[in-house]
Amino acid sequence: MRVDIDRKILAANDELAGQNRARFKGAGVFVLDLMASPGAGKTSTILATIGALRDRYAIAVIEGDIASKVDAEKVRAHGIPAVQINTGGACHLEAAMIRRAVDTLDLDAFDLIIIENVGNLVCPSDFDLGENAKVMILSVPEGHDKPYKYPNIFQVSKAVILNKYDTMGVFDFDEPEFRGVVASLNGQAPIFPISATKGDGVAEWAEWLAGRIDACKAGEQA
Amino acid sequence: MHESGIAEGILKSTLEAAAEAGAVKVNSVDITVGVLTEVMEDALQFAWEAARAASIADGAALNVTMVDARTRCLDCGHEWVHDRYSGAKCPSCEGYLVSLLAGRELRIDSIDID
């Protein structure tokens, strides 16, 4: 006997993500899902963002990696609570992993939770975690052609951070073409050129994020 | 490893629908997958074999229909079928204002049960 189902395969993840989103909203905490390739500077960008916003907001970090706890230790060294998730081989975080991680945090005590997703430009873009915003980082050495190759991650991101901008002079990175393709994939997303380790451009990115956090706190749709 | 999460999602939906229908055995599962989801069919079949074990879907075939990506240019109206890398720019007028019509499907269509 044939039975029609016609439902999304990731419906179970979407349901859990919806539960996460309701918890975050109830606690008044803004949750950022930060996605990028390995080595693009996710942890450096998180540390720079913490430096820019820690006086205004209570921040916690959820670190997703296939293995190790080196990233969580780096964040904790700056006096910021960090929960490490080891996916044990999975290439992305899922809503159920985030639920387990936030169970260990007092959500009401925080204004901002930054999730560092597993280094990957493909799978993280397909999984809703319950976040308020997905943001991606591309670093200059990766090349300006990445939006052609990985369009989905550029389409789901609310903002694009262009990291290692200080190395622009030594790489063949066509910034006008990059901006043109990103605009075509996602006309709404601002692009923030930054150098996370040197601090250039971090203030502009942090102000954009602060605007989102404040809107979330005010109960608006962030 | 993307595929293992998807295989588990297929199994969960399958078992729920099978239980609702009072099934004792699942013979096959039909799904539709768009090429832009980055799912590799071979890897998905492998993950499915592992996921279905020790359930009433053990041995059930996974019939995968792959869907090409298709995009329409909003400037000139040109529609074209493409791989996952070439949908951002219209091959006819070279415009970037395009709309994806198909290719992101990840859907379980039906199951065959006893």
Coordinates of C-alpha atoms in Angstrom, one line a residue:
Chain A
M1 CA 0.0 0.0 0.0
R2 CA 1.3 3.4 -1.0
V3 CA 1.0 6.3 1.5
D4 CA 1.6 9.9 0.4
I5 CA 3.6 11.9 2.9
D6 CA 4.8 15.0 1.1
R7 CA 6.8 16.7 3.9
K8 CA 10.2 18.2 4.3
I9 CA 12.9 15.8 5.2
L10 CA 14.4 18.2 7.8
A11 CA 11.0 18.8 9.4
A12 CA 12.2 17.3 12.7
N13 CA 15.1 19.7 12.8
D14 CA 12.9 22.7 11.9
E15 CA 10.5 21.8 14.8
L16 CA 13.4 21.7 17.3
A17 CA 14.8 25.0 15.9
G18 CA 11.4 26.6 16.4
Q19 CA 11.4 25.5 20.1
N20 CA 14.9 26.9 20.5
R21 CA 13.7 30.2 18.9
A22 CA 10.8 30.4 21.3
R23 CA 13.2 29.9 24.3
F24 CA 15.6 32.6 23.0
K25 CA 12.8 35.0 22.5
G26 CA 11.4 34.3 26.0
A27 CA 14.8 35.0 27.5
G28 CA 15.3 38.2 25.4
V29 CA 18.6 36.8 24.1
F30 CA 19.9 37.5 20.5
V31 CA 21.5 34.4 18.9
L32 CA 24.0 34.7 16.0
D33 CA 25.0 31.7 13.9
L34 CA 28.4 32.4 12.5
M35 CA 29.4 30.3 9.5
A36 CA 32.6 30.2 7.4
S37 CA 35.3 27.9 6.0
P38 CA 38.0 26.4 8.3
G39 CA 40.6 29.1 8.8
A40 CA 38.5 32.1 7.6
G41 CA 38.8 33.6 11.1
K42 CA 35.6 32.7 12.9
T43 CA 37.2 32.5 16.4
S44 CA 39.2 35.7 15.7
T45 CA 36.1 37.5 14.6
I46 CA 34.2 36.3 17.7
L47 CA 37.0 37.6 20.0
A48 CA 37.1 40.9 18.1
T49 CA 33.3 41.2 18.4
I50 CA 33.4 40.4 22.1
G51 CA 36.1 43.1 22.6
A52 CA 33.8 45.6 20.9
L53 CA 30.5 44.7 22.6
R54 CA 31.4 43.2 26.1
D55 CA 30.9 46.5 27.9
R56 CA 27.3 46.8 26.6
Y57 CA 26.1 43.2 26.5
A58 CA 26.5 40.0 28.5
I59 CA 27.9 37.5 25.9
A60 CA 28.2 33.7 25.8
V61 CA 29.7 31.6 23.0
I62 CA 28.8 28.1 21.7
E63 CA 31.7 26.5 19.8
G64 CA 30.9 23.8 17.3
D65 CA 33.8 21.6 16.1
I66 CA 34.2 18.1 14.9
A67 CA 36.7 17.5 17.7
S68 CA 38.8 19.4 20.4
K69 CA 38.0 22.2 22.8
V70 CA 40.7 24.6 21.8
D71 CA 38.2 27.3 20.6
A72 CA 36.1 27.2 23.8
E73 CA 39.4 27.5 25.8
K74 CA 40.4 30.6 23.7
V75 CA 37.1 32.3 24.4
R76 CA 37.1 31.4 28.1
A77 CA 40.6 32.9 28.4
H78 CA 38.9 36.2 27.7
G79 CA 36.5 35.7 30.6
I80 CA 33.5 34.8 28.4
P81 CA 31.4 31.6 29.1
A82 CA 31.8 29.1 26.3
V83 CA 30.2 25.8 25.7
Q84 CA 32.0 23.4 23.4
I85 CA 30.0 21.0 21.1
N86 CA 31.9 18.2 19.5
T87 CA 29.9 16.9 16.6
G88 CA 32.1 13.7 16.4
G89 CA 32.4 13.9 12.6
A90 CA 29.2 15.8 11.5
C91 CA 30.0 18.7 9.3
H92 CA 27.5 21.1 10.7
L93 CA 25.5 21.9 13.9
E94 CA 21.8 20.8 14.2
A95 CA 19.0 22.3 16.4
A96 CA 19.2 19.3 18.9
M97 CA 22.9 20.0 19.6
I98 CA 22.1 23.7 20.3
R99 CA 19.3 22.7 22.6
R100 CA 21.7 20.5 24.7
A101 CA 24.2 23.3 24.8
V102 CA 21.8 26.0 25.9
D103 CA 20.6 23.7 28.7
T104 CA 23.9 24.3 30.3
L105 CA 23.5 28.2 30.2
D106 CA 21.4 30.5 32.2
L107 CA 19.8 32.1 29.1
D108 CA 18.2 35.0 31.1
A109 CA 21.7 36.1 32.1
F110 CA 22.8 36.9 28.5
D111 CA 22.0 39.4 25.8
L112 CA 24.0 37.8 23.0
I113 CA 24.9 34.2 22.2
I114 CA 27.3 33.7 19.4
I115 CA 27.3 30.2 17.8
E116 CA 30.5 29.3 15.9
N117 CA 29.4 26.7 13.4
V118 CA 31.6 23.9 12.1
G119 CA 34.0 25.2 9.4
N120 CA 32.2 24.5 6.2
L121 CA 30.5 26.6 3.4
V122 CA 28.0 24.0 2.5
C123 CA 25.9 22.1 5.2
P124 CA 25.5 24.7 7.9
S125 CA 23.5 26.8 5.6
D126 CA 20.8 24.1 5.4
F127 CA 20.1 23.7 9.1
D128 CA 18.0 26.1 11.1
L129 CA 19.3 26.2 14.7
G130 CA 16.6 28.7 16.0
E131 CA 19.0 31.6 15.6
N132 CA 18.0 35.2 15.0
A133 CA 20.5 35.7 12.2
K134 CA 23.0 33.6 10.2
V135 CA 26.1 35.6 9.3
M136 CA 28.9 34.3 7.2
I137 CA 32.6 35.2 6.9
L138 CA 34.6 35.0 3.8
S139 CA 38.3 35.7 4.0
V140 CA 40.2 37.4 1.2
P141 CA 42.6 34.5 0.6
E142 CA 39.7 32.2 -0.3
G143 CA 39.0 34.3 -3.4
H144 CA 36.2 36.4 -4.8
D145 CA 34.7 33.5 -6.8
K146 CA 33.2 31.7 -3.7
P147 CA 29.7 33.2 -4.1
Y148 CA 29.5 31.4 -7.5
K149 CA 30.5 28.1 -5.9
Y150 CA 28.6 28.2 -2.7
P151 CA 25.6 30.4 -3.4
N152 CA 23.3 29.1 -0.7
I153 CA 25.4 30.3 2.2
F154 CA 25.5 33.8 0.8
Q155 CA 21.7 33.7 0.3
V156 CA 20.8 32.7 3.8
S157 CA 23.2 35.2 5.5
K158 CA 21.9 38.4 6.9
A159 CA 25.3 40.0 6.6
V160 CA 28.6 39.0 5.0
I161 CA 31.9 39.7 6.8
L162 CA 35.0 40.0 4.5
N163 CA 37.8 39.1 6.8
K164 CA 41.6 39.5 6.4
Y165 CA 40.9 42.7 4.4
D166 CA 44.4 43.9 5.3
T167 CA 45.8 41.2 2.9
M168 CA 43.9 42.5 -0.1
G169 CA 47.2 43.8 -1.6
V170 CA 48.8 40.4 -1.9
F171 CA 45.8 38.4 -3.3
D172 CA 44.1 38.6 -6.6
F173 CA 40.7 39.4 -5.1
D174 CA 38.3 41.3 -7.4
E175 CA 36.3 43.2 -4.8
P176 CA 33.8 44.9 -7.3
E177 CA 33.0 41.5 -8.8
F178 CA 32.6 40.0 -5.3
R179 CA 30.2 42.8 -4.3
G180 CA 28.3 42.4 -7.5
V181 CA 27.7 38.7 -7.2
V182 CA 26.8 38.9 -3.5
A183 CA 24.3 41.7 -4.3
S184 CA 22.7 39.5 -6.9
L185 CA 22.4 36.5 -4.6
N186 CA 21.3 38.6 -1.6
G187 CA 20.5 42.2 -2.1
Q188 CA 19.7 42.8 1.6
A189 CA 23.0 41.7 3.1
P190 CA 25.5 44.4 4.0
I191 CA 29.2 43.5 3.5
F192 CA 31.6 44.4 6.3
P193 CA 35.3 44.4 5.4
I194 CA 37.3 43.8 8.6
S195 CA 40.6 42.7 9.8
A196 CA 39.6 40.7 12.9
T197 CA 43.1 40.4 14.4
K198 CA 44.1 44.1 13.7
G199 CA 40.7 45.6 14.5
D200 CA 40.0 47.5 11.3
G201 CA 36.3 47.6 10.4
V202 CA 35.2 45.7 13.5
A203 CA 33.4 48.8 14.9
E204 CA 31.1 49.0 11.9
W205 CA 30.3 45.3 12.0
A206 CA 29.7 45.5 15.8
E207 CA 27.4 48.5 15.5
W208 CA 25.3 46.6 12.9
L209 CA 25.1 43.6 15.3
A210 CA 24.3 45.9 18.3
G211 CA 21.4 47.4 16.3
R212 CA 20.0 43.9 15.8
I213 CA 20.5 43.0 19.5
D214 CA 18.7 46.2 20.6
A215 CA 15.8 45.5 18.2
C216 CA 15.5 42.0 19.6
K217 CA 15.5 43.3 23.2
A218 CA 12.8 45.8 22.2
G219 CA 10.7 42.8 21.2
E220 CA 10.9 43.7 17.5
Q221 CA 11.4 41.1 14.8
A222 CA 15.2 41.0 14.6
Chain B
M1 CA 28.3 13.4 6.9
H2 CA 25.6 15.7 5.8
E3 CA 23.7 12.7 4.5
S4 CA 23.5 10.9 7.8
G5 CA 21.3 13.6 9.3
I6 CA 19.1 13.5 6.2
A7 CA 18.8 9.7 6.4
E8 CA 17.7 10.0 10.0
G9 CA 15.1 12.7 9.0
I10 CA 13.8 10.3 6.3
L11 CA 13.6 7.4 8.7
K12 CA 11.8 9.5 11.4
S13 CA 9.1 10.7 8.9
T14 CA 8.8 7.3 7.4
L15 CA 8.2 5.6 10.8
E16 CA 5.7 8.2 11.9
A17 CA 3.7 7.8 8.7
A18 CA 4.0 4.0 8.9
A19 CA 2.8 4.0 12.5
E20 CA -0.2 6.2 11.6
A21 CA -1.2 3.8 8.8
G22 CA -0.8 0.8 11.1
A23 CA 2.0 -0.7 8.9
V24 CA 4.1 -3.7 10.0
K25 CA 6.7 -3.3 7.2
V26 CA 8.0 -0.6 5.0
N27 CA 8.9 -1.8 1.5
S28 CA 10.2 1.5 -0.1
V29 CA 10.4 5.2 0.4
D30 CA 10.3 7.8 -2.5
I31 CA 12.1 11.1 -2.0
T32 CA 12.9 14.1 -4.1
V33 CA 16.3 15.8 -3.8
G34 CA 17.4 19.0 -5.6
V35 CA 21.0 19.2 -6.8
L36 CA 21.6 22.4 -4.8
T37 CA 21.1 20.6 -1.5
E38 CA 24.6 19.2 -2.0
V39 CA 23.4 15.7 -1.2
M40 CA 25.3 12.9 -2.8
E41 CA 23.0 10.0 -3.7
D42 CA 25.6 7.3 -3.1
A43 CA 26.4 8.7 0.4
L44 CA 22.7 9.0 1.1
Q45 CA 22.0 5.4 0.2
F46 CA 24.9 4.3 2.4
A47 CA 23.6 6.4 5.3
W48 CA 20.0 5.1 4.7
E49 CA 21.2 1.5 5.0
A50 CA 22.6 2.3 8.4
A51 CA 19.7 4.3 9.6
R52 CA 16.9 1.9 8.6
A53 CA 18.5 -1.1 10.5
A54 CA 16.6 -2.5 13.4
S55 CA 13.3 -0.8 12.4
I56 CA 10.3 -1.9 10.4
A57 CA 12.0 -0.1 7.4
D58 CA 15.0 -2.5 7.5
G59 CA 15.5 -3.5 3.9
A60 CA 13.3 -0.8 2.5
A61 CA 14.5 0.7 -0.8
L62 CA 15.2 4.4 -1.0
N63 CA 14.1 5.7 -4.4
V64 CA 15.7 9.0 -5.1
T65 CA 14.5 11.4 -7.8
M66 CA 17.1 14.1 -8.3
V67 CA 15.8 17.5 -9.6
D68 CA 18.0 19.8 -11.7
A69 CA 18.4 23.4 -10.7
R70 CA 16.4 25.8 -12.8
T71 CA 16.6 29.5 -12.7
R72 CA 14.7 32.4 -14.4
C73 CA 16.3 35.7 -15.3
L74 CA 14.1 38.5 -14.0
D75 CA 15.6 41.0 -16.5
C76 CA 15.2 39.1 -19.8
G77 CA 13.0 36.2 -18.8
H78 CA 15.5 33.5 -19.9
E79 CA 15.1 30.2 -18.1
W80 CA 17.9 27.7 -17.9
V81 CA 18.8 24.5 -16.2
H82 CA 22.2 24.6 -14.5
D83 CA 24.6 22.8 -12.1
R84 CA 25.1 24.0 -8.6
Y85 CA 27.8 26.5 -9.7
S86 CA 26.2 28.5 -12.4
G87 CA 22.9 29.9 -11.3
A88 CA 23.9 33.3 -10.1
K89 CA 24.4 35.0 -13.5
C90 CA 22.1 34.8 -16.6
P91 CA 23.9 33.2 -19.5
S92 CA 21.7 35.1 -22.0
C93 CA 21.9 38.8 -20.8
E94 CA 24.6 38.3 -18.1
G95 CA 22.3 40.0 -15.5
Y96 CA 22.5 39.0 -11.8
L97 CA 18.8 39.6 -11.0
V98 CA 17.7 36.0 -11.1
S99 CA 15.2 33.8 -9.3
L100 CA 15.7 30.1 -8.4
L101 CA 12.7 28.0 -9.6
A102 CA 13.8 24.5 -8.6
G103 CA 16.8 22.6 -7.1
R104 CA 16.5 23.0 -3.4
E105 CA 13.9 20.2 -2.8
L106 CA 14.5 17.9 0.1
R107 CA 11.2 16.1 0.4
I108 CA 9.8 12.7 1.3
D109 CA 7.0 12.0 -1.2
S110 CA 5.5 8.7 -0.3
I111 CA 6.1 5.3 1.3
D112 CA 5.0 1.8 0.3
I113 CA 4.0 -0.3 3.3
D114 CA 2.4 -3.6 4.2

